[in-house]
PDB file of C-alpha atoms in Angstrom:
ATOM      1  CA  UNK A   3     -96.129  -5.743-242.967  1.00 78.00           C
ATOM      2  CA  UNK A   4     -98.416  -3.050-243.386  1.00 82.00           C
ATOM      3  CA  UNK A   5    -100.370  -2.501-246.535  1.00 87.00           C
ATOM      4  CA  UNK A   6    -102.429   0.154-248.430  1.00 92.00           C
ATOM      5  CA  UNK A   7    -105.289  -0.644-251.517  1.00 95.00           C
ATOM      6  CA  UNK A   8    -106.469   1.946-253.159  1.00 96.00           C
ATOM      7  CA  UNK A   9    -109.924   2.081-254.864  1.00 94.00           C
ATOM      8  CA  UNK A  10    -110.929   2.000-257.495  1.00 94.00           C
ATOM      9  CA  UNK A  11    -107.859   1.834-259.517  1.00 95.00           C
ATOM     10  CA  UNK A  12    -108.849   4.450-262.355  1.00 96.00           C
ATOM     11  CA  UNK A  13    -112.005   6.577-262.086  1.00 95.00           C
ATOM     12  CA  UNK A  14    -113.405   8.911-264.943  1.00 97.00           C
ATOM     13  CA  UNK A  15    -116.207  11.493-264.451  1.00 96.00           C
ATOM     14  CA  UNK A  16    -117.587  14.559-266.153  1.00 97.00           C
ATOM     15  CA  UNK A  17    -116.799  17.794-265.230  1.00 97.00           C
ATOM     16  CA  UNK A  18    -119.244  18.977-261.679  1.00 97.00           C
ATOM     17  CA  UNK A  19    -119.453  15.815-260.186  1.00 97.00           C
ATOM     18  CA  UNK A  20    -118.791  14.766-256.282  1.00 97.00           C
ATOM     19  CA  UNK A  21    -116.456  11.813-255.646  1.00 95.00           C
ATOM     20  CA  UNK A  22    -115.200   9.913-253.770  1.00 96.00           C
ATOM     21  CA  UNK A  23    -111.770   7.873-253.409  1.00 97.00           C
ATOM     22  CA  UNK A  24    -110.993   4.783-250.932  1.00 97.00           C
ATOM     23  CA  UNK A  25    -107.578   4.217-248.902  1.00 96.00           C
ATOM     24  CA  UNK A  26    -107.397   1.103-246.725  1.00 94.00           C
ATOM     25  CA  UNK A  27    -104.704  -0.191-244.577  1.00 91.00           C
ATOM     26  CA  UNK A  28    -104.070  -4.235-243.503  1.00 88.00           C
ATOM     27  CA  UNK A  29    -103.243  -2.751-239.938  1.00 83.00           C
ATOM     28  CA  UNK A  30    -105.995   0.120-239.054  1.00 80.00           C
ATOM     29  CA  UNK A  31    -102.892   1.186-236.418  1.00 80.00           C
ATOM     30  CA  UNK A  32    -102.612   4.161-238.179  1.00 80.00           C
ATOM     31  CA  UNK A  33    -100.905   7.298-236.530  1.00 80.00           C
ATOM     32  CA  UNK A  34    -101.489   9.676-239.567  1.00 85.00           C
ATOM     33  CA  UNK A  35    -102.387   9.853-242.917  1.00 90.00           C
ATOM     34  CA  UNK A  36    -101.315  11.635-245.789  1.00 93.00           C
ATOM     35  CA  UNK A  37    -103.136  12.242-249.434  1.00 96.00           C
ATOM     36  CA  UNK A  38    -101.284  13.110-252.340  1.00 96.00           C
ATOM     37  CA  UNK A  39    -101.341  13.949-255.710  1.00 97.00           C
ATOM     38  CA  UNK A  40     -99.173  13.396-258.544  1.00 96.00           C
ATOM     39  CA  UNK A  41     -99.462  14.593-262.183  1.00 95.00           C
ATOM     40  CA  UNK A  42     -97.815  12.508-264.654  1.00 91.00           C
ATOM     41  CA  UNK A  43     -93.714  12.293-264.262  1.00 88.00           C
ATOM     42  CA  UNK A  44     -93.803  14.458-261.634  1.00 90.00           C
ATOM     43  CA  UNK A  45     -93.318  14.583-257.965  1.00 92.00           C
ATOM     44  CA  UNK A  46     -95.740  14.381-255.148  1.00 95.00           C
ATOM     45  CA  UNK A  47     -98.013  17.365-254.265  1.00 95.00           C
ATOM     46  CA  UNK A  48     -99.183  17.161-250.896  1.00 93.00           C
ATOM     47  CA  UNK A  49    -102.831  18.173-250.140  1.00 96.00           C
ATOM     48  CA  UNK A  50    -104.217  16.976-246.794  1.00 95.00           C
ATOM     49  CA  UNK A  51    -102.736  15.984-243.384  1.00 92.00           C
ATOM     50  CA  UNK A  52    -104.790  14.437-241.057  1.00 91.00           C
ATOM     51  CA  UNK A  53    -102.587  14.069-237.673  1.00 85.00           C
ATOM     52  CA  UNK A  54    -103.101  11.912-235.016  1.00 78.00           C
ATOM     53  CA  UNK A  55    -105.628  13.552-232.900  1.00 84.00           C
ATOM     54  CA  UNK A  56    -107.827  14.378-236.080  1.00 89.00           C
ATOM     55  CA  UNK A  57    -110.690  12.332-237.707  1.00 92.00           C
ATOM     56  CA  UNK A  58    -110.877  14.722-240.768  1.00 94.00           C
ATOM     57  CA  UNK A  59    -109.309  17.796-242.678  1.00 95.00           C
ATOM     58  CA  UNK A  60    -110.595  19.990-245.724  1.00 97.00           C
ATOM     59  CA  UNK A  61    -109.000  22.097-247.701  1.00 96.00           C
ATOM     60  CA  UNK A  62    -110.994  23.853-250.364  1.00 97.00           C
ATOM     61  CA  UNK A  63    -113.174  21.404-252.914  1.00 97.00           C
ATOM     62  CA  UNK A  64    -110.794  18.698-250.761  1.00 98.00           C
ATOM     63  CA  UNK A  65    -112.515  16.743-247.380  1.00 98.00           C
ATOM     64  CA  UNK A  66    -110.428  14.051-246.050  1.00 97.00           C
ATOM     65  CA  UNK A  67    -111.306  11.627-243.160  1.00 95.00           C
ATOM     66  CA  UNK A  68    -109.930   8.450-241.504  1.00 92.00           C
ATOM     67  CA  UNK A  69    -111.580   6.427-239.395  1.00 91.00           C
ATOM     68  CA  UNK A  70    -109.218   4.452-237.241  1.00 84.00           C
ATOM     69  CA  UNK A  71    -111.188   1.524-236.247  1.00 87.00           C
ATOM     70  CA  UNK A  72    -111.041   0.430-239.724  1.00 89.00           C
ATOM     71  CA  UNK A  73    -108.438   1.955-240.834  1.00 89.00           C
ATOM     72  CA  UNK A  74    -109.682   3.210-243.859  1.00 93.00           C
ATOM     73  CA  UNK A  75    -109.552   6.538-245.311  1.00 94.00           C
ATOM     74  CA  UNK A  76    -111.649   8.362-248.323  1.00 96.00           C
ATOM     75  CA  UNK A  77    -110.666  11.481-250.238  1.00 97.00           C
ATOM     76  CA  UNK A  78    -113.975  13.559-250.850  1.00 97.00           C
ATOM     77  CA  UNK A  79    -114.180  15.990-253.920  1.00 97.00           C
ATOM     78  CA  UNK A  80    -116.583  18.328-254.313  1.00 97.00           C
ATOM     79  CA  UNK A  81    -117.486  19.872-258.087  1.00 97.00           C
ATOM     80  CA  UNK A  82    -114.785  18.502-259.867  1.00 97.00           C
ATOM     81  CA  UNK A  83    -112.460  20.130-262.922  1.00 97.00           C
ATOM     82  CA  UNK A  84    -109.887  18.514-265.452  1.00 97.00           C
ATOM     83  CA  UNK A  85    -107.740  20.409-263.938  1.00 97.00           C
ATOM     84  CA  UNK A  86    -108.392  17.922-261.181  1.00 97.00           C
ATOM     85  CA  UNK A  87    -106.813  15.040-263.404  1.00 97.00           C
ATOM     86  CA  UNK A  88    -104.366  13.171-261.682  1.00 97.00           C
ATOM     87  CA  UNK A  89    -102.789  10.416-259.552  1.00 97.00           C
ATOM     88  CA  UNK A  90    -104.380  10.349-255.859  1.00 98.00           C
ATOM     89  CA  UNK A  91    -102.072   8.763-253.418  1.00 97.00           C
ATOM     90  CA  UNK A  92    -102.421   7.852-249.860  1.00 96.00           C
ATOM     91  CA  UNK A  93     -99.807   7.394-247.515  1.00 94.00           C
ATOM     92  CA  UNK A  94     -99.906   5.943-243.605  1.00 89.00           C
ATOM     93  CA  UNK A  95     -98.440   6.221-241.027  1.00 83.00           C
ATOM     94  CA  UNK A  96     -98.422   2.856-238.116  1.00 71.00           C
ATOM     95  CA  UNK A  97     -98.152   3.604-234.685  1.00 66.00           C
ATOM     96  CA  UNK A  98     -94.951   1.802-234.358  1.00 66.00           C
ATOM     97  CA  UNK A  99     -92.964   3.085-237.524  1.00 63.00           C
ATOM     98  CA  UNK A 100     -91.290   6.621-238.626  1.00 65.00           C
ATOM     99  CA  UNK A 101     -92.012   6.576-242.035  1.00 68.00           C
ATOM    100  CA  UNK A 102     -95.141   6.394-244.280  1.00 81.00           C
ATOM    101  CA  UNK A 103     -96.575   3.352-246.147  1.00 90.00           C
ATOM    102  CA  UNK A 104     -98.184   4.607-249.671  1.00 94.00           C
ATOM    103  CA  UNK A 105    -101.242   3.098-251.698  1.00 95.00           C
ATOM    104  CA  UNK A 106    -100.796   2.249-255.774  1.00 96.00           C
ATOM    105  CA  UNK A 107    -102.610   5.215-256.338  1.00 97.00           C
ATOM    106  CA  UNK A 108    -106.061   6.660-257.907  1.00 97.00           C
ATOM    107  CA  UNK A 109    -105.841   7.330-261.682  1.00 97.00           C
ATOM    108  CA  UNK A 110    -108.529  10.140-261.977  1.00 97.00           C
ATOM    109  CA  UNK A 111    -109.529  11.921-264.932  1.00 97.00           C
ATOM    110  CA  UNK A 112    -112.019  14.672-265.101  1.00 97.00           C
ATOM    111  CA  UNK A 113    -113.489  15.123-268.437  1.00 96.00           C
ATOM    112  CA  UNK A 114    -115.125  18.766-269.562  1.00 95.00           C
TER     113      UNK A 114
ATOM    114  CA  UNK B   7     -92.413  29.291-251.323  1.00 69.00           C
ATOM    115  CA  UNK B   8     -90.136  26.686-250.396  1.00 81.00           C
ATOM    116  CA  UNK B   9     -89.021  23.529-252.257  1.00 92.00           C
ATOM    117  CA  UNK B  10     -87.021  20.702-252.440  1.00 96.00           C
ATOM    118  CA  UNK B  11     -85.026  20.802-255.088  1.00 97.00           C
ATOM    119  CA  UNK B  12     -83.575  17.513-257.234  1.00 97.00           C
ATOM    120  CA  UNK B  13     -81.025  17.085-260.048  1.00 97.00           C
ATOM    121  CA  UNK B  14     -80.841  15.463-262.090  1.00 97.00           C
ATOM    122  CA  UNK B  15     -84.437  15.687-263.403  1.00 96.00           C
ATOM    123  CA  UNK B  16     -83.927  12.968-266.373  1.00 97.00           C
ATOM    124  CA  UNK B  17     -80.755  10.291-266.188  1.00 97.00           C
ATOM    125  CA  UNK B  18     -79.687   7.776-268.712  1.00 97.00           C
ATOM    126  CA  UNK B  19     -76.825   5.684-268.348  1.00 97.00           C
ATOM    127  CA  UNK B  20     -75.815   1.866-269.486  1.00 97.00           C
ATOM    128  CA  UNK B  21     -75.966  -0.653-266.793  1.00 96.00           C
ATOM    129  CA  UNK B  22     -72.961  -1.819-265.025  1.00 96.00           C
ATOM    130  CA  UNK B  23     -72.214   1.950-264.636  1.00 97.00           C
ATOM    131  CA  UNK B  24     -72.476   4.621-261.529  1.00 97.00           C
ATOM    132  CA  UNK B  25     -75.082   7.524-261.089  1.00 98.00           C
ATOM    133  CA  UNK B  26     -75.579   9.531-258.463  1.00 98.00           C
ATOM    134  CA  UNK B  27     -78.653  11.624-257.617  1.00 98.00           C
ATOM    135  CA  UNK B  28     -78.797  15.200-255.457  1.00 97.00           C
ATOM    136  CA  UNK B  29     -81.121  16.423-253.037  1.00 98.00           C
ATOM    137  CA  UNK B  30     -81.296  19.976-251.430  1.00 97.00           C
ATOM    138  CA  UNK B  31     -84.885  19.388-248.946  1.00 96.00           C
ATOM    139  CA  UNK B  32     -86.592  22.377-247.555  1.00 95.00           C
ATOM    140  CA  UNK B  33     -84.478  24.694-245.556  1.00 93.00           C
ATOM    141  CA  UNK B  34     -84.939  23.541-241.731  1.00 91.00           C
ATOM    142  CA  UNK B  35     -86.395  20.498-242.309  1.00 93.00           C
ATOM    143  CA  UNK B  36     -84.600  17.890-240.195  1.00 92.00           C
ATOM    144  CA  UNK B  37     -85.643  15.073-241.629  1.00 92.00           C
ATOM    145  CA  UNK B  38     -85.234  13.657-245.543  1.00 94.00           C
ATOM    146  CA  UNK B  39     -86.079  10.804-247.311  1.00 94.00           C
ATOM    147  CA  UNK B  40     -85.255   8.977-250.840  1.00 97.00           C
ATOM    148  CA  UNK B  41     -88.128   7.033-252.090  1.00 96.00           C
ATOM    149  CA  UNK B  42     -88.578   4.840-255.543  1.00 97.00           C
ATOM    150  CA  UNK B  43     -91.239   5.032-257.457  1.00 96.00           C
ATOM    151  CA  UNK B  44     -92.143   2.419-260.291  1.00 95.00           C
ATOM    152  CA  UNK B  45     -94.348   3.376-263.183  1.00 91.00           C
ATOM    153  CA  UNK B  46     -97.985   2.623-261.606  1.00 89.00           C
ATOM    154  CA  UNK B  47     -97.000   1.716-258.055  1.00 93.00           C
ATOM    155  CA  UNK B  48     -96.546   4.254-255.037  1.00 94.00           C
ATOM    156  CA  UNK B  49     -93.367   4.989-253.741  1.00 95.00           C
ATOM    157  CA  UNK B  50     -91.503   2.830-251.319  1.00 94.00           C
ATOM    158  CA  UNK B  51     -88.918   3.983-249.194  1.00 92.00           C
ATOM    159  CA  UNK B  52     -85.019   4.216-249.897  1.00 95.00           C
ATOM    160  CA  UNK B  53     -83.609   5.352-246.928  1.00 94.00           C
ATOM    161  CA  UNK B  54     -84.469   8.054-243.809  1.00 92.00           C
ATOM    162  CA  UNK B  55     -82.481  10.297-242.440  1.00 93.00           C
ATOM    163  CA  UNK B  56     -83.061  12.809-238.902  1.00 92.00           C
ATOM    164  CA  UNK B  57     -80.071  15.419-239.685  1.00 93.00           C
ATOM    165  CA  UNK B  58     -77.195  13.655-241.053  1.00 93.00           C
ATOM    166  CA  UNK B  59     -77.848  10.185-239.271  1.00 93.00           C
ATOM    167  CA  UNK B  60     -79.620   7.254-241.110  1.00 93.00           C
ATOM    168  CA  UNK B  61     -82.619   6.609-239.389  1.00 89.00           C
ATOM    169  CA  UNK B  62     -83.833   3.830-241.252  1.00 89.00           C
ATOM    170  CA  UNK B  63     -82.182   1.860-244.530  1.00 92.00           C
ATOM    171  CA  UNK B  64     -83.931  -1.560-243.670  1.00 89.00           C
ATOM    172  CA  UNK B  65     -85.059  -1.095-247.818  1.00 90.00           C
ATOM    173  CA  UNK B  66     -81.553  -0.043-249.433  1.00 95.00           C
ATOM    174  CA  UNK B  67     -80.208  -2.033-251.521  1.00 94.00           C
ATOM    175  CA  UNK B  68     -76.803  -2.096-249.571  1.00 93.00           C
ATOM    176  CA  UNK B  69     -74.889  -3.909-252.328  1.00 95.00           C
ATOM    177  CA  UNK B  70     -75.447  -1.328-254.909  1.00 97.00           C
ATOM    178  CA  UNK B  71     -76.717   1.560-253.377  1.00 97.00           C
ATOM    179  CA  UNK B  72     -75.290   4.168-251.103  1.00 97.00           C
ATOM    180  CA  UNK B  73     -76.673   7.674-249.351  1.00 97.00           C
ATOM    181  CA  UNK B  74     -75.403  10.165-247.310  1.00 96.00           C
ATOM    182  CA  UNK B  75     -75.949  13.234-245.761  1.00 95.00           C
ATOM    183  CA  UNK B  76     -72.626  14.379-244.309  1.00 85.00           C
ATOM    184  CA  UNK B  77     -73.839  18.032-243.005  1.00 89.00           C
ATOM    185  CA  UNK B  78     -77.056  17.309-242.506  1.00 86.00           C
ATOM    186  CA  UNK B  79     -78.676  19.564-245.525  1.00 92.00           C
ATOM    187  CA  UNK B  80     -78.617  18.059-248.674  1.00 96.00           C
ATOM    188  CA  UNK B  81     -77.702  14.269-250.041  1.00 98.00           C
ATOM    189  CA  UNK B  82     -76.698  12.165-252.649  1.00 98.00           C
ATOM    190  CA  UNK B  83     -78.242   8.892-253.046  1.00 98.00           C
ATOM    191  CA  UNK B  84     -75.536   6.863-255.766  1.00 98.00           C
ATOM    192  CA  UNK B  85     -75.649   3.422-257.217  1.00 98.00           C
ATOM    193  CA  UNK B  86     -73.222   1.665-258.537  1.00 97.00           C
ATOM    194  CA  UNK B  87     -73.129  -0.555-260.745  1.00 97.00           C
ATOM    195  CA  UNK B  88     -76.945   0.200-261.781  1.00 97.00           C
ATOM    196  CA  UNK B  89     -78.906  -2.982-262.897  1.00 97.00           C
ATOM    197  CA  UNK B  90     -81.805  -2.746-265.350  1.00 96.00           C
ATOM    198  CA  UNK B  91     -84.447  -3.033-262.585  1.00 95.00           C
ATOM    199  CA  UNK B  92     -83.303  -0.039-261.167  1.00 97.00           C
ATOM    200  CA  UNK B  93     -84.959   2.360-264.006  1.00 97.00           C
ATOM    201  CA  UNK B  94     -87.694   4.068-262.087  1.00 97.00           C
ATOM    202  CA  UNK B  95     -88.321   7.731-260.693  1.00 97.00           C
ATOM    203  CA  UNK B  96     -86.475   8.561-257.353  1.00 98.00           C
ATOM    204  CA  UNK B  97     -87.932  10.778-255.034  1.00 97.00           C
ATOM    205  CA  UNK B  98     -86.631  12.742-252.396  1.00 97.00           C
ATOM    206  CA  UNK B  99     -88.420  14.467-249.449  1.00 95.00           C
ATOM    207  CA  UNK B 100     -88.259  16.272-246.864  1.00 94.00           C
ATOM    208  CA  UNK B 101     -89.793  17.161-242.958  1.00 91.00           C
ATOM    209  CA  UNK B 102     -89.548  19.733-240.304  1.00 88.00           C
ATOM    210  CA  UNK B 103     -89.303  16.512-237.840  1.00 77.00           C
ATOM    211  CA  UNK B 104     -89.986  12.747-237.809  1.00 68.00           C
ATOM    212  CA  UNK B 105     -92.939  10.900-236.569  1.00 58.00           C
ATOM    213  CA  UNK B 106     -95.799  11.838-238.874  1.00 63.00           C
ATOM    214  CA  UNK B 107     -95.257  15.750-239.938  1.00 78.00           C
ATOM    215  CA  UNK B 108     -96.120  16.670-243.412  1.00 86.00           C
ATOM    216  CA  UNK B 109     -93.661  15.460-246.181  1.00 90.00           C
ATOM    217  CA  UNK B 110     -92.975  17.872-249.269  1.00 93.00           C
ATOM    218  CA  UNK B 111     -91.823  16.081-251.744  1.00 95.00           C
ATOM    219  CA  UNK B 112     -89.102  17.267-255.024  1.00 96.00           C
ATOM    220  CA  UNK B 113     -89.999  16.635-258.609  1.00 95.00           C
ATOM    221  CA  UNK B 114     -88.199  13.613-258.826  1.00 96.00           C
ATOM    222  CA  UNK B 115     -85.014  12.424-261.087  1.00 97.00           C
ATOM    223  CA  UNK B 116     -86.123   9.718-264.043  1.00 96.00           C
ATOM    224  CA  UNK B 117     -83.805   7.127-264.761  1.00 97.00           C
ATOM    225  CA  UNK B 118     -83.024   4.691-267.237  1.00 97.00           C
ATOM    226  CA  UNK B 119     -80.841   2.348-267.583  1.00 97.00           C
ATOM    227  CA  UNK B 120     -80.391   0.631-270.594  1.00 97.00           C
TER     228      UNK B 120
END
């Protein structure tokens, strides 16, 4: 059965700085990846898709890669803002499955 | 933009009673999912659907729990009787098509049961 850790756990920063969050996966058979986030009692927001044929994708302050042979992922984020503050999730996708397999989470908070 | 809606946002209800949970995914998008979510875990899937077939329920809680999709748009996930383990937020989501596109997801209905 597949499974995702997430690290760390909880991360907080000041306001400007570069991080970085971890994704693994027990089977590194992964067809896609997805990163979320989710503010507290809310739903998911999605924010990067990196599809099969893709090592990486970046959207704004956002860089996400995955490197298959290992199957883990990391969630890069450049100059960061409170408004930042939130639950980072990562979901995967195996090659034999339809549906996605999601981490614990990232609790982030971005002090000013 | 586009969005899947959810209602009830916030449920309470006793256990030993029935609630039942609507879902109207993103207009086009053939596939939808119901996912649970348990304070500080991520969520685990429910039940799949492609249209209004069930794709995958190997995680449903077939004794209490039920979904459909009878048109193919929108669904209702119910349980009945609910149990005190099954407080947690339920999300739904949806896809333009299975195998690995993009999942939006709704803002989720809270439940309690007490």
């Amino acid at each position: 059965k597949q499974e995702v850790t997430q690290i760390p756990a909880a991360l907080s920063v000041p306001e400007g700085e570069n991080l970085v969050l971890n994704c693994s996966f027990t089977d590194s058979a992964i067809y896609n990846l997805q990163w979320f986030r989710q503010d507290p009692g809310k739903g998911l927001t999605s924010l990067l898709l990196i599809q099969s044929s893709q090592r990486e994708q970046t959207s704004g302050r956002l860089n996400a890669s995955l490197d298959k042979s290992s199957g883990r992922s990391t969630l890069y984020i450049a100059a960061s803002q409170p408004g930042d503050s939130a639950t980072y999730l990562c979901a995967g996708l195996d090659n034999y499955g339809q549906n996605f397999v999601f981490g614990p989470g990232t609790r982030l908070s971005v002090l000013p | 933009e586009a969005e899947v809606a959810q209602s009830p946002r916030y449920k309470i209800t006793e256990k030993s009673q029935a609630v039942a949970f609507w879902c109207d995914p993103i207009s086009g998008h053939a596939t939808l999912y119901w996912y649970r979510q348990i304070l500080g875990q991520g969520p685990e899937l429910l039940v799949q659907f492609q249209d209004e077939s069930v794709v995958d329920d190997s995680q449903l809680p077939k004794d209490r729990f039920s979904a459909e999709r009878l048109k193919g748009v929108d669904s209702t996930l119910k349980i009945q009787p609910a149990e005190l383990g099954d407080s947690a937020m339920y999300l739904c989501a949806s896809s333009l098509l299975l195998a690995g596109y993009e999942q939006y997801f709704g803002p989720g209905t809270r439940l309690t049961v007490t």
